PDB file of C-alpha atoms in Angstrom:
ATOM      1  CA  MET U 132      24.706 -12.144  18.990  1.00  0.00           C
ATOM      2  CA  GLU U 133      24.991 -11.810  15.229  1.00  0.00           C
ATOM      3  CA  LYS U 134      21.846 -13.851  14.816  1.00  0.00           C
ATOM      4  CA  LYS U 135      20.047 -11.463  17.173  1.00  0.00           C
ATOM      5  CA  HIS U 136      21.044  -8.465  14.988  1.00  0.00           C
ATOM      6  CA  GLN U 137      19.892 -10.253  11.861  1.00  0.00           C
ATOM      7  CA  THR U 138      16.496 -10.946  13.430  1.00  0.00           C
ATOM      8  CA  ARG U 139      16.150  -7.293  14.442  1.00  0.00           C
ATOM      9  CA  ASP U 140      17.024  -6.110  10.896  1.00  0.00           C
ATOM     10  CA  LYS U 141      14.452  -8.464   9.436  1.00  0.00           C
ATOM     11  CA  HIS U 142      11.820  -7.071  11.805  1.00  0.00           C
ATOM     12  CA  SER U 143      12.734  -3.422  11.120  1.00  0.00           C
ATOM     13  CA  ASP U 144      12.233  -4.097   7.386  1.00  0.00           C
ATOM     14  CA  PHE U 145       8.596  -5.043   8.074  1.00  0.00           C
ATOM     15  CA  SER U 146       6.141  -2.184   7.602  1.00  0.00           C
ATOM     16  CA  PRO U 147       2.599  -2.952   8.784  1.00  0.00           C
ATOM     17  CA  LEU U 148       1.142  -0.033   6.822  1.00  0.00           C
ATOM     18  CA  ARG U 149       2.740  -1.143   3.565  1.00  0.00           C
ATOM     19  CA  SER U 150       1.641  -4.731   4.152  1.00  0.00           C
ATOM     20  CA  ALA U 151      -1.920  -3.530   4.855  1.00  0.00           C
ATOM     21  CA  ALA U 152      -1.861  -1.541   1.588  1.00  0.00           C
ATOM     22  CA  VAL U 153      -0.783  -4.604  -0.389  1.00  0.00           C
ATOM     23  CA  ALA U 154      -3.255  -6.906   1.388  1.00  0.00           C
ATOM     24  CA  SER U 155      -6.127  -4.505   0.759  1.00  0.00           C
ATOM     25  CA  GLY U 156      -5.493  -4.859  -2.965  1.00  0.00           C
ATOM     26  CA  ALA U 157      -5.233  -8.643  -3.112  1.00  0.00           C
ATOM     27  CA  GLY U 158      -8.942  -9.499  -3.118  1.00  0.00           C
ATOM     28  CA  LEU U 159      -9.883  -6.743  -5.530  1.00  0.00           C
ATOM     29  CA  THR U 160      -7.058  -7.745  -7.893  1.00  0.00           C
ATOM     30  CA  MET U 161      -8.371 -11.326  -8.010  1.00  0.00           C
ATOM     31  CA  LEU U 162     -11.906 -10.090  -8.607  1.00  0.00           C
ATOM     32  CA  THR U 163     -10.862  -7.681 -11.386  1.00  0.00           C
ATOM     33  CA  CYS U 164      -8.778 -10.329 -13.204  1.00  0.00           C
ATOM     34  CA  ILE U 165     -11.618 -12.872 -13.080  1.00  0.00           C
ATOM     35  CA  GLY U 166     -14.183 -10.227 -14.150  1.00  0.00           C
ATOM     36  CA  LEU U 167     -12.074  -9.078 -17.103  1.00  0.00           C
ATOM     37  CA  CYS U 168     -11.381 -12.602 -18.366  1.00  0.00           C
ATOM     38  CA  VAL U 169     -14.988 -13.786 -17.906  1.00  0.00           C
ATOM     39  CA  TYR U 170     -16.180 -10.736 -19.888  1.00  0.00           C
ATOM     40  CA  ALA U 171     -13.614 -11.429 -22.636  1.00  0.00           C
ATOM     41  CA  GLY U 172     -14.680 -15.111 -22.681  1.00  0.00           C
ATOM     42  CA  LEU U 173     -18.356 -14.207 -23.015  1.00  0.00           C
ATOM     43  CA  ARG U 174     -17.585 -11.798 -25.883  1.00  0.00           C
ATOM     44  CA  CYS U 175     -15.563 -14.564 -27.606  1.00  0.00           C
ATOM     45  CA  ASP U 176     -18.509 -16.971 -27.239  1.00  0.00           C
ATOM     46  CA  GLU U 177     -20.829 -14.343 -28.721  1.00  0.00           C
ATOM     47  CA  TYR U 178     -18.511 -13.575 -31.650  1.00  0.00           C
ATOM     48  CA  PHE U 179     -17.240 -17.069 -32.531  1.00  0.00           C
ATOM     49  CA  GLY U 180     -20.270 -19.074 -31.315  1.00  0.00           C
ATOM     50  CA  THR U 181     -18.124 -21.265 -29.053  1.00  0.00           C
ATOM     51  CA  SER U 182     -20.432 -21.222 -26.018  1.00  0.00           C
ATOM     52  CA  PRO U 183     -19.661 -22.244 -23.266  1.00  0.00           C
ATOM     53  CA  TRP U 184     -15.927 -22.774 -23.894  1.00  0.00           C
ATOM     54  CA  GLY U 185     -15.019 -19.071 -24.000  1.00  0.00           C
ATOM     55  CA  LEU U 186     -16.625 -18.609 -20.591  1.00  0.00           C
ATOM     56  CA  VAL U 187     -14.914 -21.715 -19.189  1.00  0.00           C
ATOM     57  CA  GLY U 188     -11.519 -20.669 -20.585  1.00  0.00           C
ATOM     58  CA  GLY U 189     -12.000 -17.066 -19.449  1.00  0.00           C
ATOM     59  CA  SER U 190     -12.904 -18.146 -15.908  1.00  0.00           C
ATOM     60  CA  LEU U 191      -9.845 -20.396 -15.674  1.00  0.00           C
ATOM     61  CA  LEU U 192      -7.515 -17.776 -17.161  1.00  0.00           C
ATOM     62  CA  GLY U 193      -8.978 -15.091 -14.870  1.00  0.00           C
ATOM     63  CA  GLY U 194      -8.487 -17.222 -11.756  1.00  0.00           C
ATOM     64  CA  VAL U 195      -4.912 -18.141 -12.664  1.00  0.00           C
ATOM     65  CA  SER U 196      -4.067 -14.528 -13.664  1.00  0.00           C
ATOM     66  CA  GLY U 197      -5.546 -13.250 -10.399  1.00  0.00           C
ATOM     67  CA  ILE U 198      -3.503 -15.674  -8.306  1.00  0.00           C
ATOM     68  CA  TRP U 199      -0.360 -14.863 -10.323  1.00  0.00           C
ATOM     69  CA  SER U 200      -0.961 -11.132  -9.888  1.00  0.00           C
ATOM     70  CA  VAL U 201      -1.447 -11.467  -6.109  1.00  0.00           C
ATOM     71  CA  ILE U 202       1.690 -13.654  -5.777  1.00  0.00           C
ATOM     72  CA  LYS U 203       3.699 -11.047  -7.726  1.00  0.00           C
ATOM     73  CA  GLN U 204       2.392  -8.252  -5.495  1.00  0.00           C
ATOM     74  CA  MET U 205       3.295 -10.170  -2.336  1.00  0.00           C
ATOM     75  CA  LEU U 206       6.764 -11.030  -3.622  1.00  0.00           C
ATOM     76  CA  ARG U 207       7.594  -7.468  -4.684  1.00  0.00           C
ATOM     77  CA  LYS U 208       8.492  -6.733  -1.054  1.00  0.00           C
TER      78      LYS U 208
ATOM     79  CA  MET T  69     -35.189   9.900   0.357  1.00  0.00           C
ATOM     80  CA  HIS T  70     -33.280  11.445  -2.550  1.00  0.00           C
ATOM     81  CA  LEU T  71     -29.495  11.041  -2.403  1.00  0.00           C
ATOM     82  CA  HIS T  72     -27.341  13.871  -3.778  1.00  0.00           C
ATOM     83  CA  THR T  73     -24.058  11.967  -3.480  1.00  0.00           C
ATOM     84  CA  GLY T  74     -23.046  10.247  -6.718  1.00  0.00           C
ATOM     85  CA  THR T  75     -25.306  12.397  -8.910  1.00  0.00           C
ATOM     86  CA  HIS T  76     -23.571  14.869 -11.212  1.00  0.00           C
ATOM     87  CA  VAL T  77     -24.274  18.025 -13.193  1.00  0.00           C
ATOM     88  CA  VAL T  78     -23.706  16.744 -16.734  1.00  0.00           C
ATOM     89  CA  THR T  79     -23.028  18.816 -19.831  1.00  0.00           C
ATOM     90  CA  GLU T  80     -22.043  17.868 -23.372  1.00  0.00           C
ATOM     91  CA  LEU T  81     -18.649  18.893 -24.754  1.00  0.00           C
ATOM     92  CA  PHE T  82     -17.324  17.743 -28.163  1.00  0.00           C
ATOM     93  CA  GLY T  83     -19.910  14.932 -28.203  1.00  0.00           C
ATOM     94  CA  MET T  84     -18.817  13.653 -24.768  1.00  0.00           C
ATOM     95  CA  GLN T  85     -20.663  13.861 -21.476  1.00  0.00           C
ATOM     96  CA  VAL T  86     -18.724  15.846 -18.889  1.00  0.00           C
ATOM     97  CA  ASN T  87     -19.430  15.978 -15.136  1.00  0.00           C
ATOM     98  CA  LEU T  88     -19.106  19.709 -14.441  1.00  0.00           C
ATOM     99  CA  ASP T  89     -19.118  19.405 -10.636  1.00  0.00           C
ATOM    100  CA  THR T  90     -16.232  16.929 -10.781  1.00  0.00           C
ATOM    101  CA  ILE T  91     -14.209  19.292 -12.962  1.00  0.00           C
ATOM    102  CA  PHE T  92     -14.799  22.263 -10.633  1.00  0.00           C
ATOM    103  CA  THR T  93     -13.945  20.303  -7.480  1.00  0.00           C
ATOM    104  CA  THR T  94     -10.846  18.857  -9.183  1.00  0.00           C
ATOM    105  CA  TRP T  95      -9.676  22.403  -9.917  1.00  0.00           C
ATOM    106  CA  LEU T  96     -10.514  23.402  -6.345  1.00  0.00           C
ATOM    107  CA  ALA T  97      -8.457  20.490  -4.951  1.00  0.00           C
ATOM    108  CA  ALA T  98      -5.545  21.385  -7.239  1.00  0.00           C
ATOM    109  CA  ILE T  99      -5.712  25.070  -6.180  1.00  0.00           C
ATOM    110  CA  ILE T 100      -5.750  24.095  -2.475  1.00  0.00           C
ATOM    111  CA  VAL T 101      -2.711  21.824  -2.961  1.00  0.00           C
ATOM    112  CA  ILE T 102      -0.827  24.568  -4.824  1.00  0.00           C
ATOM    113  CA  LEU T 103      -1.671  27.229  -2.201  1.00  0.00           C
ATOM    114  CA  VAL T 104      -0.748  25.002   0.772  1.00  0.00           C
ATOM    115  CA  THR T 105       2.510  23.957  -0.886  1.00  0.00           C
ATOM    116  CA  LEU T 106       3.359  27.579  -1.715  1.00  0.00           C
ATOM    117  CA  ALA T 107       2.570  28.661   1.859  1.00  0.00           C
ATOM    118  CA  ALA T 108       4.772  25.868   3.221  1.00  0.00           C
ATOM    119  CA  THR T 109       7.739  26.634   0.975  1.00  0.00           C
ATOM    120  CA  ARG T 110       7.759  30.465   1.043  1.00  0.00           C
ATOM    121  CA  GLY T 111      10.197  32.029   3.501  1.00  0.00           C
ATOM    122  CA  ARG T 112      11.547  28.724   4.771  1.00  0.00           C
ATOM    123  CA  ALA T 113      13.143  28.904   8.223  1.00  0.00           C
ATOM    124  CA  MET T 114      16.050  26.766   9.498  1.00  0.00           C
ATOM    125  CA  VAL T 115      13.896  25.820  12.473  1.00  0.00           C
ATOM    126  CA  PRO T 116      10.527  25.032  10.870  1.00  0.00           C
ATOM    127  CA  SER T 117       7.233  25.953  12.478  1.00  0.00           C
ATOM    128  CA  GLY T 118       3.549  26.017  11.562  1.00  0.00           C
ATOM    129  CA  ILE T 119       2.609  24.850   8.072  1.00  0.00           C
ATOM    130  CA  GLN T 120       6.256  24.399   7.024  1.00  0.00           C
ATOM    131  CA  ASN T 121       6.784  22.030   9.940  1.00  0.00           C
ATOM    132  CA  ALA T 122       3.656  20.014   9.127  1.00  0.00           C
ATOM    133  CA  MET T 123       4.540  19.755   5.436  1.00  0.00           C
ATOM    134  CA  GLU T 124       8.154  18.766   6.168  1.00  0.00           C
ATOM    135  CA  MET T 125       6.992  16.029   8.553  1.00  0.00           C
ATOM    136  CA  LEU T 126       4.538  14.676   5.967  1.00  0.00           C
ATOM    137  CA  VAL T 127       7.014  14.799   3.066  1.00  0.00           C
ATOM    138  CA  GLU T 128       9.766  13.182   5.147  1.00  0.00           C
ATOM    139  CA  ALA T 129       7.502  10.350   6.338  1.00  0.00           C
ATOM    140  CA  LEU T 130       6.268   9.682   2.789  1.00  0.00           C
ATOM    141  CA  CYS T 131       9.775   9.854   1.289  1.00  0.00           C
ATOM    142  CA  ASN T 132      11.019   7.319   3.864  1.00  0.00           C
ATOM    143  CA  GLN T 133       8.188   5.016   2.825  1.00  0.00           C
ATOM    144  CA  PHE T 134       8.991   5.503  -0.881  1.00  0.00           C
ATOM    145  CA  GLN T 135      12.651   4.748  -0.195  1.00  0.00           C
ATOM    146  CA  ASP T 136      11.650   1.501   1.551  1.00  0.00           C
ATOM    147  CA  ASN T 137       9.407   0.514  -1.359  1.00  0.00           C
ATOM    148  CA  ILE T 138      11.471   1.636  -4.354  1.00  0.00           C
ATOM    149  CA  GLY T 139      15.096   1.805  -3.166  1.00  0.00           C
ATOM    150  CA  HIS T 140      17.706   4.531  -3.315  1.00  0.00           C
ATOM    151  CA  LYS T 141      16.521   5.808  -6.728  1.00  0.00           C
ATOM    152  CA  TYR T 142      13.150   6.855  -5.278  1.00  0.00           C
ATOM    153  CA  ARG T 143      13.931  10.554  -5.887  1.00  0.00           C
ATOM    154  CA  GLN T 144      13.268  10.013  -9.603  1.00  0.00           C
ATOM    155  CA  VAL T 145       9.567   9.483  -8.900  1.00  0.00           C
ATOM    156  CA  ALA T 146       9.181  11.248  -5.522  1.00  0.00           C
ATOM    157  CA  THR T 147       7.602  14.391  -6.999  1.00  0.00           C
ATOM    158  CA  TRP T 148       5.029  12.338  -8.921  1.00  0.00           C
ATOM    159  CA  LEU T 149       4.111  10.284  -5.854  1.00  0.00           C
ATOM    160  CA  LEU T 150       3.970  13.268  -3.472  1.00  0.00           C
ATOM    161  CA  THR T 151       1.728  15.195  -5.881  1.00  0.00           C
ATOM    162  CA  LEU T 152      -0.492  12.135  -6.171  1.00  0.00           C
ATOM    163  CA  PHE T 153      -0.784  11.813  -2.381  1.00  0.00           C
ATOM    164  CA  LEU T 154      -1.497  15.509  -1.744  1.00  0.00           C
ATOM    165  CA  PHE T 155      -4.090  15.682  -4.532  1.00  0.00           C
ATOM    166  CA  ILE T 156      -5.931  12.497  -3.491  1.00  0.00           C
ATOM    167  CA  PHE T 157      -5.804  13.440   0.208  1.00  0.00           C
ATOM    168  CA  THR T 158      -7.254  16.929  -0.463  1.00  0.00           C
ATOM    169  CA  SER T 159      -9.854  15.531  -2.871  1.00  0.00           C
ATOM    170  CA  ASN T 160     -11.017  12.926  -0.346  1.00  0.00           C
ATOM    171  CA  GLN T 161     -11.573  15.577   2.338  1.00  0.00           C
ATOM    172  CA  LEU T 162     -13.485  18.024   0.072  1.00  0.00           C
ATOM    173  CA  GLY T 163     -16.677  15.967   0.299  1.00  0.00           C
ATOM    174  CA  LEU T 164     -16.694  16.284   4.092  1.00  0.00           C
ATOM    175  CA  LEU T 165     -17.060  20.087   4.025  1.00  0.00           C
ATOM    176  CA  PRO T 166     -20.458  21.312   5.318  1.00  0.00           C
ATOM    177  CA  THR T 167     -21.408  23.089   2.071  1.00  0.00           C
ATOM    178  CA  ASN T 168     -24.920  21.681   1.598  1.00  0.00           C
ATOM    179  CA  HIS T 169     -23.997  19.530  -1.454  1.00  0.00           C
ATOM    180  CA  LEU T 170     -22.055  22.367  -3.119  1.00  0.00           C
ATOM    181  CA  THR T 171     -18.764  20.474  -2.958  1.00  0.00           C
ATOM    182  CA  ALA T 172     -18.227  16.734  -3.318  1.00  0.00           C
ATOM    183  CA  SER T 173     -15.004  14.759  -3.481  1.00  0.00           C
ATOM    184  CA  PRO T 174     -13.770  14.562  -7.081  1.00  0.00           C
ATOM    185  CA  THR T 175     -12.651  11.049  -6.110  1.00  0.00           C
ATOM    186  CA  ASN T 176     -16.289   9.968  -5.707  1.00  0.00           C
ATOM    187  CA  ASP T 177     -16.459  10.110  -9.525  1.00  0.00           C
ATOM    188  CA  VAL T 178     -14.956   7.039 -11.222  1.00  0.00           C
ATOM    189  CA  ASN T 179     -13.662   9.259 -14.076  1.00  0.00           C
ATOM    190  CA  THR T 180     -11.235  10.984 -11.701  1.00  0.00           C
ATOM    191  CA  THR T 181      -9.966   7.812 -10.036  1.00  0.00           C
ATOM    192  CA  LEU T 182      -9.658   5.969 -13.357  1.00  0.00           C
ATOM    193  CA  GLY T 183      -7.783   8.976 -14.796  1.00  0.00           C
ATOM    194  CA  LEU T 184      -5.340   8.954 -11.869  1.00  0.00           C
ATOM    195  CA  ALA T 185      -4.890   5.162 -12.113  1.00  0.00           C
ATOM    196  CA  ILE T 186      -4.334   5.188 -15.897  1.00  0.00           C
ATOM    197  CA  ALA T 187      -1.858   8.079 -15.554  1.00  0.00           C
ATOM    198  CA  SER T 188      -0.021   6.084 -12.854  1.00  0.00           C
ATOM    199  CA  SER T 189       0.068   2.979 -15.057  1.00  0.00           C
ATOM    200  CA  LEU T 190       1.440   5.006 -17.969  1.00  0.00           C
ATOM    201  CA  ALA T 191       4.073   6.506 -15.622  1.00  0.00           C
ATOM    202  CA  ILE T 192       5.136   2.973 -14.588  1.00  0.00           C
ATOM    203  CA  HIS T 193       5.705   2.044 -18.267  1.00  0.00           C
ATOM    204  CA  PHE T 194       7.332   5.417 -19.027  1.00  0.00           C
ATOM    205  CA  TYR T 195       9.924   4.990 -16.258  1.00  0.00           C
ATOM    206  CA  TYR T 196      10.526   1.369 -17.294  1.00  0.00           C
ATOM    207  CA  LEU T 197      11.242   2.460 -20.875  1.00  0.00           C
ATOM    208  CA  LYS T 198      13.362   5.402 -19.703  1.00  0.00           C
ATOM    209  CA  ASN T 199      15.516   3.398 -17.277  1.00  0.00           C
ATOM    210  CA  LYS T 200      15.802   0.008 -18.942  1.00  0.00           C
ATOM    211  CA  GLY T 201      15.073   0.522 -22.641  1.00  0.00           C
ATOM    212  CA  PHE T 202      12.585  -0.957 -25.097  1.00  0.00           C
ATOM    213  CA  GLY T 203      14.061  -4.487 -25.160  1.00  0.00           C
ATOM    214  CA  HIS T 204      13.794  -4.983 -21.404  1.00  0.00           C
ATOM    215  CA  TRP T 205      10.316  -3.432 -21.408  1.00  0.00           C
ATOM    216  CA  ILE T 206       9.035  -5.956 -23.971  1.00  0.00           C
ATOM    217  CA  GLY T 207      10.926  -8.707 -22.144  1.00  0.00           C
ATOM    218  CA  HIS T 208       9.247  -8.070 -18.794  1.00  0.00           C
ATOM    219  CA  PHE T 209       5.897  -9.193 -20.225  1.00  0.00           C
ATOM    220  CA  PHE T 210       7.430 -12.636 -20.902  1.00  0.00           C
ATOM    221  CA  LYS T 211       8.792 -13.196 -17.382  1.00  0.00           C
ATOM    222  CA  PRO T 212       9.360 -15.683 -15.807  1.00  0.00           C
ATOM    223  CA  PHE T 213       8.856 -17.470 -19.171  1.00  0.00           C
ATOM    224  CA  SER T 214       6.954 -16.775 -22.391  1.00  0.00           C
ATOM    225  CA  LEU T 215       3.798 -18.744 -21.411  1.00  0.00           C
ATOM    226  CA  PHE T 216       3.059 -16.067 -18.784  1.00  0.00           C
ATOM    227  CA  VAL T 217       2.547 -13.298 -21.377  1.00  0.00           C
ATOM    228  CA  VAL T 218      -1.279 -13.582 -21.305  1.00  0.00           C
ATOM    229  CA  MET T 219      -1.397 -13.482 -17.496  1.00  0.00           C
ATOM    230  CA  ASN T 220       0.990 -10.532 -17.397  1.00  0.00           C
ATOM    231  CA  LEU T 221      -1.164  -8.659 -19.932  1.00  0.00           C
ATOM    232  CA  VAL T 222      -4.324  -9.376 -17.910  1.00  0.00           C
ATOM    233  CA  GLU T 223      -2.521  -8.010 -14.847  1.00  0.00           C
ATOM    234  CA  GLU T 224      -1.514  -4.853 -16.715  1.00  0.00           C
ATOM    235  CA  VAL T 225      -5.161  -4.178 -17.611  1.00  0.00           C
ATOM    236  CA  ALA T 226      -6.480  -5.146 -14.162  1.00  0.00           C
ATOM    237  CA  ARG T 227      -3.990  -2.963 -12.261  1.00  0.00           C
ATOM    238  CA  PRO T 228      -5.452   0.515 -13.058  1.00  0.00           C
ATOM    239  CA  ILE T 229      -9.015  -0.807 -12.701  1.00  0.00           C
ATOM    240  CA  THR T 230      -8.215  -2.177  -9.229  1.00  0.00           C
ATOM    241  CA  LEU T 231      -6.523   1.051  -8.138  1.00  0.00           C
ATOM    242  CA  ALA T 232      -9.410   3.174  -9.410  1.00  0.00           C
ATOM    243  CA  MET T 233     -12.245   1.036  -8.035  1.00  0.00           C
ATOM    244  CA  ARG T 234     -10.800   0.825  -4.516  1.00  0.00           C
ATOM    245  CA  LEU T 235     -10.458   4.595  -4.169  1.00  0.00           C
ATOM    246  CA  PHE T 236     -13.780   5.354  -5.875  1.00  0.00           C
ATOM    247  CA  GLY T 237     -15.725   2.749  -3.870  1.00  0.00           C
ATOM    248  CA  ASN T 238     -14.372   3.783  -0.488  1.00  0.00           C
ATOM    249  CA  ILE T 239     -14.941   7.517  -0.967  1.00  0.00           C
ATOM    250  CA  LEU T 240     -18.388   7.187  -2.579  1.00  0.00           C
ATOM    251  CA  ALA T 241     -19.568   4.754   0.113  1.00  0.00           C
ATOM    252  CA  GLY T 242     -18.287   7.062   2.867  1.00  0.00           C
ATOM    253  CA  GLU T 243     -20.126  10.082   1.461  1.00  0.00           C
ATOM    254  CA  ILE T 244     -23.368   8.179   0.856  1.00  0.00           C
ATOM    255  CA  LEU T 245     -23.303   6.895   4.430  1.00  0.00           C
ATOM    256  CA  LEU T 246     -22.625  10.421   5.700  1.00  0.00           C
ATOM    257  CA  GLU T 247     -25.677  11.752   3.847  1.00  0.00           C
ATOM    258  CA  VAL T 248     -27.851   8.900   5.161  1.00  0.00           C
ATOM    259  CA  LEU T 249     -26.630   9.503   8.723  1.00  0.00           C
ATOM    260  CA  TYR T 250     -27.446  13.237   8.417  1.00  0.00           C
ATOM    261  CA  ALA T 251     -30.999  12.290   7.442  1.00  0.00           C
ATOM    262  CA  LEU T 252     -31.432   9.673  10.174  1.00  0.00           C
ATOM    263  CA  ALA T 253     -29.615  11.203  13.154  1.00  0.00           C
ATOM    264  CA  PRO T 254     -28.537  14.776  12.373  1.00  0.00           C
ATOM    265  CA  TRP T 255     -26.789  15.597  15.667  1.00  0.00           C
ATOM    266  CA  LEU T 256     -23.902  13.537  17.058  1.00  0.00           C
ATOM    267  CA  VAL T 257     -23.606  10.480  14.785  1.00  0.00           C
ATOM    268  CA  PRO T 258     -22.470  12.296  11.575  1.00  0.00           C
ATOM    269  CA  MET T 259     -19.700  14.035  13.552  1.00  0.00           C
ATOM    270  CA  ILE T 260     -18.254  10.655  14.539  1.00  0.00           C
ATOM    271  CA  TRP T 261     -18.516   9.461  10.938  1.00  0.00           C
ATOM    272  CA  ILE T 262     -16.813  12.644   9.657  1.00  0.00           C
ATOM    273  CA  ALA T 263     -13.887  12.014  12.030  1.00  0.00           C
ATOM    274  CA  PHE T 264     -13.672   8.444  10.744  1.00  0.00           C
ATOM    275  CA  SER T 265     -13.959   9.631   7.116  1.00  0.00           C
ATOM    276  CA  LEU T 266     -11.022  12.027   7.629  1.00  0.00           C
ATOM    277  CA  PHE T 267      -8.987   8.996   8.645  1.00  0.00           C
ATOM    278  CA  VAL T 268     -10.321   6.887   5.737  1.00  0.00           C
ATOM    279  CA  GLY T 269      -9.473   9.686   3.256  1.00  0.00           C
ATOM    280  CA  ALA T 270      -5.881   9.800   4.495  1.00  0.00           C
ATOM    281  CA  VAL T 271      -5.574   5.991   4.488  1.00  0.00           C
ATOM    282  CA  GLN T 272      -6.958   5.712   0.935  1.00  0.00           C
ATOM    283  CA  ALA T 273      -4.526   8.374  -0.340  1.00  0.00           C
ATOM    284  CA  TYR T 274      -1.709   6.479   1.388  1.00  0.00           C
ATOM    285  CA  ILE T 275      -2.791   3.092  -0.038  1.00  0.00           C
ATOM    286  CA  PHE T 276      -3.054   4.441  -3.602  1.00  0.00           C
ATOM    287  CA  THR T 277       0.378   6.106  -3.405  1.00  0.00           C
ATOM    288  CA  THR T 278       2.038   3.129  -1.692  1.00  0.00           C
ATOM    289  CA  LEU T 279       0.709   0.666  -4.269  1.00  0.00           C
ATOM    290  CA  VAL T 280       1.878   2.889  -7.152  1.00  0.00           C
ATOM    291  CA  SER T 281       5.316   3.146  -5.488  1.00  0.00           C
ATOM    292  CA  ILE T 282       5.484  -0.674  -5.142  1.00  0.00           C
ATOM    293  CA  TYR T 283       4.554  -1.041  -8.841  1.00  0.00           C
ATOM    294  CA  LEU T 284       7.223   1.562  -9.716  1.00  0.00           C
ATOM    295  CA  LYS T 285       9.972  -0.430  -7.966  1.00  0.00           C
ATOM    296  CA  GLU T 286      10.573  -2.621 -11.022  1.00  0.00           C
ATOM    297  CA  SER T 287      10.643   0.421 -13.328  1.00  0.00           C
ATOM    298  CA  VAL T 288      13.071   2.487 -11.289  1.00  0.00           C
ATOM    299  CA  GLU T 289      15.497   0.071  -9.571  1.00  0.00           C
TER     300      GLU T 289
END
């Protein structure tokens, strides 16, 4: 009986609208993080003459930052 | 075919280019929000009806959502979030008025959406500093451990850009498609798209406000 109540509470905490709002941002967040870091990497290559390592580093950092940002958004609630 | 949507009347002010139409429609949206809110709150009755009833239903539904997202301290930021929702919702619907390109949504200009997103980001940091102090604010960039500082900083920069681009893209695309549909099939089809755009405008205002409220959770709780 208690288990049944717990399950119901867990379900009532779920808001489809809020989840849709968070999900709609996930892809764009990834894209923005990768875009920002790739741009920063390209500018670094241009300034320091380190081509293509700035771009490579920027792409990797952007991908990881994007995934981290999406995970944080999902875990917030 | 020449598209009017997305083109602006530009003037120069203090060496900067200013989109005059965006400024006028922003003022118009703000005036509409103020007038509707005044009409809803003047002469309040115990048993609400008309505009008071509609506004109370909207505010109650949004406040319940904010409480779910932020927690019991949501009242600290409720006014900010409600103003944000009402302004974005009104702005999104302005472009659907049949005014022969006289009015466009201020949210179809990236300057407006970026302004709203940057202001929201600053509010998130302001409430963090106010509620938890400078030490905790600096510390939250180094969570869960110090190696994550770069990723957290990238996220801080990406957050307002993401918020702004989503709103801007959706509203601009909706208005461009509406103009194209008017040119291609001027009778029934645009009406269906206008009905859908009303829904999209409300959903986009809701998404923007909900995401800001989720970001504010850490600052307020």
